[in-house]
Amino acid sequence: MILLALALALQAATGQAAAMDRPIVIAHRGASGYRPEHTLAAYELAIDQGADVIEPDLVPTKDGALVARHENEIGETTDVAKHAEFAARRTTKTIDGREVTGWFTEDFTLAELKTLRAKERLPQLRSSNTRYDGRYEIPTFAEVIALAKRRRVGIYPETKHPTYFAAIGLGTDAPLVAALKQAGWDRADAPVFLQSFEVKNLQALKGMTKVRLIQLLDAGGAPADGAAPSYAAMATTAGLKEIARYAWGIGPAKAMIRDGDAAPSTLVADAHAAGLKVHPWTFRAENVFQPPSLRTGSEPGRHGRVEEEIARHLALGVDGFFTDFPLEGARARDRFRPR
Ligand code: G3P
Ligand code: CA
């Protein structure tokens, strides 16, 4: 009893979230299968459902605040189009070589963004989530950290478009680290994982913070900062060795480990051999995201057997995984028994 009390007191003092000695359930954009993504409601529900870690993707406002959005264009996930006062801010920009039209976080102050409300990104697939449209604000990173600390879970922030934002004078790495310091979470043992699809900002972050760094890898293409010829090259034995110089782990697209029903690759074993942990993304319940053998019927939005899909990856040795469905994710993780 005394030992338990001591352990709890230590946990409270350090702010350390749940032990991570088993595969971790990372709530991708919160419980985004059940609520509009990147809202405090989505993160809260994810924690209720058993997530170990909540994932905010981060972009800056005009006045330098970090907010949780998957991209800086906010027309798809907020009601900004209904706000006549912001109609003139609709514009076209080139982000990482791609033309994008809409409204951008960097053109809004935090106070202005706070007048918007989130909406479901995938209304065709997730129609029951549209009942929450218009209810929730865009959260700041500080609010996400506060929630995580209060509920004793970890965070897994992703820097979105770091080179683009640095080029327009709104670099996100320094404010991100400042927020971690402010929270007392700039420590090697903090329940924090910093991720990026780019390489150079992660390498820079290595010199700025002690927390775990995760190199994201996609099934195609190359990092937007031009630091490597392709993600495929980064996933080779030599590439993984390079990553291990600055990162604690990799976050590969799940297809890089097992593409649908195809035979698995050797990526998990290769990464482990390089000393890297492996957290694949993204496990989603709907048929359209499932391997053919795990679909239920043919309707795209009907749920397939995502827990089995997760179990397949756990059997390949992954150390955690991103999911829009933390309830199913935690269940799959808890039921899994290694052979
Ligand atoms: O960060 C892991 C996973 O979230 C990467 O994909 O596009 O959902 O940020 P994305
Ligand atoms: Ca992400």
Short mmCIF file of C-alpha atoms and ligand atoms in Angstrom, two decimals:
data_model
loop_
_atom_site.label_atom_id
_atom_site.label_comp_id
_atom_site.label_asym_id
_atom_site.label_seq_id
_atom_site.Cartn_x
_atom_site.Cartn_y
_atom_site.Cartn_z
CA MET A 1 0.00 0.00 0.00
CA ILE A 2 2.80 2.35 0.97
CA LEU A 3 4.67 1.42 -2.21
CA LEU A 4 1.59 2.14 -4.32
CA ALA A 5 1.12 5.52 -2.64
CA LEU A 6 4.78 6.32 -3.25
CA ALA A 7 4.47 5.34 -6.91
CA LEU A 8 1.40 7.53 -7.35
CA ALA A 9 3.09 10.43 -5.61
CA LEU A 10 6.11 10.05 -7.89
CA GLN A 11 3.87 9.93 -10.93
CA ALA A 12 2.09 13.07 -9.80
CA ALA A 13 5.38 14.86 -9.17
CA THR A 14 6.90 14.00 -12.52
CA GLY A 15 3.75 14.30 -14.60
CA GLN A 16 4.63 10.91 -16.07
CA ALA A 17 1.73 9.31 -17.91
CA ALA A 18 0.90 5.62 -18.03
CA ALA A 19 3.80 3.19 -18.33
CA MET A 20 4.75 2.52 -21.92
CA ASP A 21 6.20 -0.95 -21.58
CA ARG A 22 3.64 -2.42 -24.01
CA PRO A 23 2.52 -1.26 -27.46
CA ILE A 24 1.01 2.19 -27.10
CA VAL A 25 -2.35 3.28 -28.49
CA ILE A 26 -1.94 6.65 -30.15
CA ALA A 27 -5.22 8.48 -30.70
CA HIS A 28 -4.84 9.82 -34.23
CA ARG A 29 -6.20 13.39 -34.19
CA GLY A 30 -8.07 12.27 -31.04
CA ALA A 31 -10.85 9.71 -31.32
CA SER A 32 -11.39 11.06 -34.82
CA GLY A 33 -13.53 8.09 -35.83
CA TYR A 34 -16.13 9.35 -33.34
CA ARG A 35 -15.77 13.14 -33.13
CA PRO A 36 -14.53 15.92 -35.42
CA GLU A 37 -10.75 15.60 -35.42
CA HIS A 38 -8.36 17.74 -33.41
CA THR A 39 -10.92 19.00 -30.91
CA LEU A 40 -10.70 18.74 -27.14
CA ALA A 41 -13.84 16.58 -27.33
CA ALA A 42 -12.05 14.15 -29.68
CA TYR A 43 -9.01 14.01 -27.39
CA GLU A 44 -11.13 13.61 -24.23
CA LEU A 45 -13.09 10.75 -25.77
CA ALA A 46 -9.85 9.10 -26.90
CA ILE A 47 -8.59 9.16 -23.32
CA ASP A 48 -11.91 7.78 -22.05
CA GLN A 49 -11.56 4.99 -24.63
CA GLY A 50 -8.13 3.93 -23.43
CA ALA A 51 -5.61 5.85 -25.53
CA ASP A 52 -2.16 6.15 -23.99
CA VAL A 53 -1.24 9.15 -26.08
CA ILE A 54 -3.14 11.85 -27.98
CA GLU A 55 -1.90 13.24 -31.28
CA PRO A 56 -2.11 16.93 -32.11
CA ASP A 57 -0.87 17.96 -35.56
CA LEU A 58 0.44 21.51 -35.17
CA VAL A 59 0.28 24.65 -37.33
CA PRO A 60 0.81 28.31 -36.32
CA THR A 61 -1.52 31.30 -36.26
CA LYS A 62 -0.59 34.76 -37.58
CA ASP A 63 0.38 35.77 -34.05
CA GLY A 64 2.54 32.70 -33.51
CA ALA A 65 0.27 30.47 -31.40
CA LEU A 66 0.39 26.74 -32.12
CA VAL A 67 -3.00 25.19 -32.82
CA ALA A 68 -4.11 21.64 -33.52
CA ARG A 69 -5.05 21.18 -37.18
CA HIS A 70 -3.96 18.57 -39.69
CA GLU A 71 -3.17 21.25 -42.24
CA ASN A 72 -3.01 25.03 -42.29
CA GLU A 73 -5.93 25.16 -44.75
CA ILE A 74 -9.02 25.12 -42.52
CA GLY A 75 -11.92 25.11 -45.00
CA GLU A 76 -12.30 21.34 -44.81
CA THR A 77 -12.46 21.01 -41.04
CA THR A 78 -14.08 24.24 -39.80
CA ASP A 79 -17.05 26.46 -40.58
CA VAL A 80 -14.82 29.30 -41.82
CA ALA A 81 -16.68 29.37 -45.18
CA LYS A 82 -19.81 30.46 -43.34
CA HIS A 83 -18.07 33.47 -41.78
CA ALA A 84 -18.70 36.42 -44.12
CA GLU A 85 -16.17 38.52 -42.21
CA PHE A 86 -13.40 36.16 -43.39
CA ALA A 87 -14.55 35.72 -47.01
CA ALA A 88 -11.81 37.98 -48.35
CA ARG A 89 -9.11 35.81 -46.75
CA ARG A 90 -9.83 32.92 -49.12
CA THR A 91 -6.73 32.61 -51.26
CA THR A 92 -4.44 30.20 -53.12
CA LYS A 93 -0.98 29.29 -51.85
CA THR A 94 1.72 26.82 -52.75
CA ILE A 95 2.45 24.56 -49.77
CA ASP A 96 5.28 22.05 -50.19
CA GLY A 97 5.01 22.37 -53.99
CA ARG A 98 1.22 21.86 -54.08
CA GLU A 99 -1.36 24.56 -54.91
CA VAL A 100 -3.97 24.83 -52.19
CA THR A 101 -7.02 27.12 -52.16
CA GLY A 102 -8.89 28.06 -49.01
CA TRP A 103 -8.34 29.79 -45.68
CA PHE A 104 -5.02 29.42 -43.84
CA THR A 105 -4.25 29.48 -40.12
CA GLU A 106 -1.27 31.79 -40.66
CA ASP A 107 -3.67 34.50 -41.92
CA PHE A 108 -5.75 34.46 -38.71
CA THR A 109 -4.97 35.58 -35.19
CA LEU A 110 -5.68 33.09 -32.45
CA ALA A 111 -8.63 35.22 -31.31
CA GLU A 112 -10.09 35.05 -34.83
CA LEU A 113 -9.56 31.29 -35.11
CA LYS A 114 -11.30 30.84 -31.79
CA THR A 115 -14.52 32.22 -33.35
CA LEU A 116 -14.61 29.22 -35.75
CA ARG A 117 -16.05 25.81 -34.99
CA ALA A 118 -14.82 22.39 -36.10
CA LYS A 119 -16.68 20.09 -38.45
CA GLU A 120 -16.31 16.46 -39.54
CA ARG A 121 -13.74 15.96 -42.29
CA LEU A 122 -15.30 12.77 -43.68
CA PRO A 123 -19.07 13.38 -43.58
CA GLN A 124 -19.76 10.71 -46.23
CA LEU A 125 -18.00 7.99 -44.23
CA ARG A 126 -18.67 9.30 -40.74
CA SER A 127 -22.13 10.80 -41.08
CA SER A 128 -23.01 10.22 -37.42
CA ASN A 129 -20.16 12.54 -36.42
CA THR A 130 -21.74 15.47 -38.26
CA ARG A 131 -24.11 15.92 -35.31
CA TYR A 132 -21.09 17.46 -33.53
CA ASP A 133 -20.39 19.98 -36.30
CA GLY A 134 -20.37 23.54 -35.02
CA ARG A 135 -19.80 22.61 -31.36
CA TYR A 136 -16.08 22.68 -30.76
CA GLU A 137 -13.30 25.26 -30.95
CA ILE A 138 -9.90 24.78 -32.50
CA PRO A 139 -7.67 23.92 -29.51
CA THR A 140 -4.29 25.44 -28.86
CA PHE A 141 -1.29 23.24 -28.19
CA ALA A 142 -1.23 24.63 -24.64
CA GLU A 143 -4.81 23.43 -24.14
CA VAL A 144 -3.91 19.97 -25.46
CA ILE A 145 -0.94 19.74 -23.08
CA ALA A 146 -3.10 20.87 -20.16
CA LEU A 147 -5.68 18.19 -20.99
CA ALA A 148 -3.02 15.50 -21.32
CA LYS A 149 -1.46 16.43 -18.00
CA ARG A 150 -4.83 16.55 -16.26
CA ARG A 151 -5.84 13.14 -17.63
CA ARG A 152 -2.36 11.61 -17.30
CA VAL A 153 -1.73 10.59 -20.88
CA GLY A 154 1.09 11.39 -23.26
CA ILE A 155 1.19 13.62 -26.33
CA TYR A 156 2.49 12.96 -29.83
CA PRO A 157 2.73 16.36 -31.54
CA GLU A 158 3.50 16.55 -35.26
CA THR A 159 5.11 19.59 -36.86
CA LYS A 160 3.25 20.16 -40.12
CA HIS A 161 5.08 21.86 -43.02
CA PRO A 162 8.02 23.06 -40.85
CA THR A 163 10.11 24.35 -43.78
CA TYR A 164 7.18 26.28 -45.23
CA PHE A 165 6.39 27.94 -41.91
CA ALA A 166 10.03 28.79 -41.17
CA ALA A 167 10.21 30.47 -44.60
CA ILE A 168 7.30 32.80 -43.77
CA GLY A 169 8.72 33.68 -40.35
CA LEU A 170 6.42 31.43 -38.35
CA GLY A 171 8.76 28.55 -37.49
CA THR A 172 7.08 26.06 -35.17
CA ASP A 173 10.02 24.20 -33.60
CA ALA A 174 11.02 26.89 -31.08
CA PRO A 175 7.48 27.57 -29.79
CA LEU A 176 6.89 23.84 -29.58
CA VAL A 177 9.93 23.30 -27.39
CA ALA A 178 9.07 26.40 -25.34
CA ALA A 179 5.61 24.96 -24.66
CA LEU A 180 7.16 21.66 -23.54
CA LYS A 181 9.57 23.48 -21.22
CA GLN A 182 6.71 25.51 -19.82
CA ALA A 183 4.85 22.26 -19.08
CA GLY A 184 7.91 20.64 -17.49
CA TRP A 185 7.88 18.08 -20.29
CA ASP A 186 11.20 18.81 -21.95
CA ARG A 187 12.76 15.68 -20.48
CA ALA A 188 13.88 12.35 -21.93
CA ASP A 189 11.36 10.53 -19.76
CA ALA A 190 8.46 12.87 -20.50
CA PRO A 191 5.48 11.15 -22.18
CA VAL A 192 6.14 13.09 -25.35
CA PHE A 193 6.91 11.96 -28.90
CA LEU A 194 7.72 14.64 -31.50
CA GLN A 195 7.10 13.61 -35.10
CA SER A 196 7.77 15.05 -38.53
CA PHE A 197 7.60 13.98 -42.16
CA GLU A 198 10.57 16.27 -42.74
CA VAL A 199 14.13 15.43 -41.69
CA LYS A 200 15.97 18.70 -41.13
CA ASN A 201 13.64 20.05 -38.47
CA LEU A 202 13.79 16.76 -36.56
CA GLN A 203 17.58 16.90 -36.73
CA ALA A 204 17.43 20.48 -35.43
CA LEU A 205 15.01 19.44 -32.68
CA LYS A 206 17.57 16.86 -31.56
CA GLY A 207 19.69 19.78 -30.36
CA MET A 208 16.75 21.65 -28.83
CA THR A 209 14.96 19.06 -26.69
CA LYS A 210 15.51 15.77 -24.92
CA VAL A 211 12.13 14.21 -25.78
CA ARG A 212 11.72 11.24 -28.14
CA LEU A 213 11.79 12.10 -31.84
CA ILE A 214 9.91 10.11 -34.46
CA GLN A 215 10.76 10.18 -38.17
CA LEU A 216 7.58 9.74 -40.18
CA LEU A 217 7.81 7.76 -43.42
CA ASP A 218 5.26 7.61 -46.20
CA ALA A 219 4.62 4.74 -48.59
CA GLY A 220 5.53 7.00 -51.52
CA GLY A 221 7.24 10.32 -52.22
CA ALA A 222 10.06 12.09 -50.37
CA PRO A 223 10.44 14.57 -47.51
CA ALA A 224 9.35 18.10 -48.51
CA ASP A 225 12.65 19.55 -47.27
CA GLY A 226 14.62 17.59 -49.87
CA ALA A 227 16.74 15.90 -47.20
CA ALA A 228 16.43 12.44 -48.77
CA PRO A 229 15.70 11.18 -52.27
CA SER A 230 12.67 9.17 -51.15
CA TYR A 231 11.00 7.67 -48.11
CA ALA A 232 11.74 4.28 -49.65
CA ALA A 233 15.47 5.05 -49.45
CA MET A 234 15.06 6.12 -45.82
CA ALA A 235 13.44 2.75 -45.04
CA THR A 236 16.44 0.72 -46.23
CA THR A 237 18.94 -0.69 -43.74
CA ALA A 238 21.33 2.16 -44.50
CA GLY A 239 18.55 4.74 -44.32
CA LEU A 240 17.34 3.47 -40.97
CA LYS A 241 20.86 3.63 -39.59
CA GLU A 242 20.96 7.32 -40.53
CA ILE A 243 17.59 7.96 -38.89
CA ALA A 244 18.81 6.29 -35.70
CA ARG A 245 21.45 9.03 -35.39
CA TYR A 246 18.77 11.57 -34.45
CA ALA A 247 15.46 9.77 -33.88
CA TRP A 248 14.11 7.37 -31.27
CA GLY A 249 11.70 5.71 -33.67
CA ILE A 250 9.93 5.72 -37.00
CA GLY A 251 6.29 6.26 -37.88
CA PRO A 252 5.78 4.45 -41.19
CA ALA A 253 2.59 4.19 -43.22
CA LYS A 254 1.10 0.84 -42.23
CA ALA A 255 1.38 -0.37 -45.83
CA MET A 256 5.18 -0.20 -45.52
CA ILE A 257 4.90 -2.99 -42.95
CA ARG A 258 2.09 -4.93 -44.53
CA ASP A 259 0.27 -3.68 -47.61
CA GLY A 260 -3.31 -4.91 -47.29
CA ASP A 261 -3.31 -8.70 -47.40
CA ALA A 262 0.15 -8.97 -48.97
CA ALA A 263 3.08 -10.63 -47.24
CA PRO A 264 4.76 -8.40 -44.64
CA SER A 265 7.98 -6.50 -45.29
CA THR A 266 11.03 -6.71 -43.03
CA LEU A 267 10.70 -3.08 -41.96
CA VAL A 268 9.86 -3.75 -38.29
CA ALA A 269 12.80 -6.11 -37.83
CA ASP A 270 15.12 -3.81 -39.79
CA ALA A 271 14.11 -0.80 -37.71
CA HIS A 272 14.53 -2.73 -34.46
CA ALA A 273 17.95 -3.87 -35.62
CA ALA A 274 18.85 -0.20 -36.08
CA GLY A 275 17.65 0.53 -32.54
CA LEU A 276 14.44 2.28 -33.62
CA LYS A 277 10.92 1.81 -32.28
CA VAL A 278 8.09 1.47 -34.82
CA HIS A 279 4.69 3.21 -34.63
CA PRO A 280 2.71 2.72 -37.89
CA TRP A 281 -0.25 4.86 -39.03
CA THR A 282 -3.23 4.84 -39.48
CA PHE A 283 -5.71 2.16 -38.43
CA ARG A 284 -9.27 3.08 -39.34
CA ALA A 285 -12.33 0.88 -38.97
CA GLU A 286 -14.19 1.71 -42.17
CA ASN A 287 -14.12 -0.88 -44.96
CA VAL A 288 -12.52 1.57 -47.35
CA PHE A 289 -9.40 1.61 -45.17
CA GLN A 290 -9.36 -2.14 -44.49
CA PRO A 291 -7.53 -4.94 -46.31
CA PRO A 292 -9.99 -6.85 -48.56
CA SER A 293 -9.99 -9.92 -46.30
CA LEU A 294 -11.10 -7.89 -43.27
CA ARG A 295 -13.97 -5.94 -44.87
CA THR A 296 -17.56 -6.51 -43.78
CA GLY A 297 -19.80 -6.34 -46.82
CA SER A 298 -19.10 -3.73 -49.46
CA GLU A 299 -20.33 -0.38 -48.11
CA PRO A 300 -17.29 1.90 -47.83
CA GLY A 301 -18.31 3.40 -44.47
CA ARG A 302 -19.30 0.17 -42.76
CA HIS A 303 -16.81 -1.03 -40.17
CA GLY A 304 -14.55 -3.93 -41.06
CA ARG A 305 -12.40 -5.93 -38.65
CA VAL A 306 -9.91 -3.27 -37.62
CA GLU A 307 -8.98 -5.06 -34.40
CA GLU A 308 -7.74 -8.00 -36.45
CA GLU A 309 -5.81 -5.64 -38.68
CA ILE A 310 -4.13 -4.12 -35.62
CA ALA A 311 -3.44 -7.60 -34.22
CA ARG A 312 -1.68 -8.51 -37.46
CA HIS A 313 0.68 -5.57 -37.01
CA LEU A 314 1.18 -6.31 -33.32
CA ALA A 315 2.19 -9.83 -34.31
CA LEU A 316 4.85 -8.28 -36.53
CA GLY A 317 6.30 -6.52 -33.47
CA VAL A 318 5.19 -2.90 -33.73
CA ASP A 319 5.72 -0.85 -30.58
CA GLY A 320 2.55 1.22 -30.88
CA PHE A 321 0.14 2.41 -33.53
CA PHE A 322 -1.95 5.38 -34.60
CA THR A 323 -5.68 4.83 -34.80
CA ASP A 324 -8.80 6.94 -35.32
CA PHE A 325 -10.57 4.35 -33.14
CA PRO A 326 -8.83 4.18 -29.74
CA LEU A 327 -11.61 2.04 -28.27
CA GLU A 328 -10.98 -0.71 -30.80
CA GLY A 329 -7.25 -0.04 -30.67
CA ALA A 330 -7.03 -0.48 -26.90
CA ARG A 331 -9.17 -3.61 -27.12
CA ALA A 332 -6.93 -5.10 -29.81
CA ARG A 333 -3.81 -4.23 -27.84
CA ASP A 334 -5.19 -5.61 -24.56
CA ARG A 335 -6.33 -8.87 -26.16
CA PHE A 336 -3.10 -9.44 -28.04
CA ARG A 337 -0.84 -12.21 -26.78
CA PRO A 338 2.53 -12.62 -28.48
CA ARG A 339 3.20 -16.17 -29.69
O1 G3P B 1 1.51 11.40 -37.81
C1 G3P B 1 1.20 10.09 -38.13
C2 G3P B 1 0.10 10.19 -39.08
O2 G3P B 1 -0.81 11.07 -38.45
C3 G3P B 1 0.60 10.79 -40.33
O3 G3P B 1 -0.39 11.12 -41.14
O4 G3P B 1 -1.40 12.84 -42.45
O5 G3P B 1 -2.63 11.89 -40.54
O6 G3P B 1 -0.73 13.44 -40.17
P1 G3P B 1 -1.32 12.38 -41.05
CA CA B 2 -0.20 13.33 -37.86
#
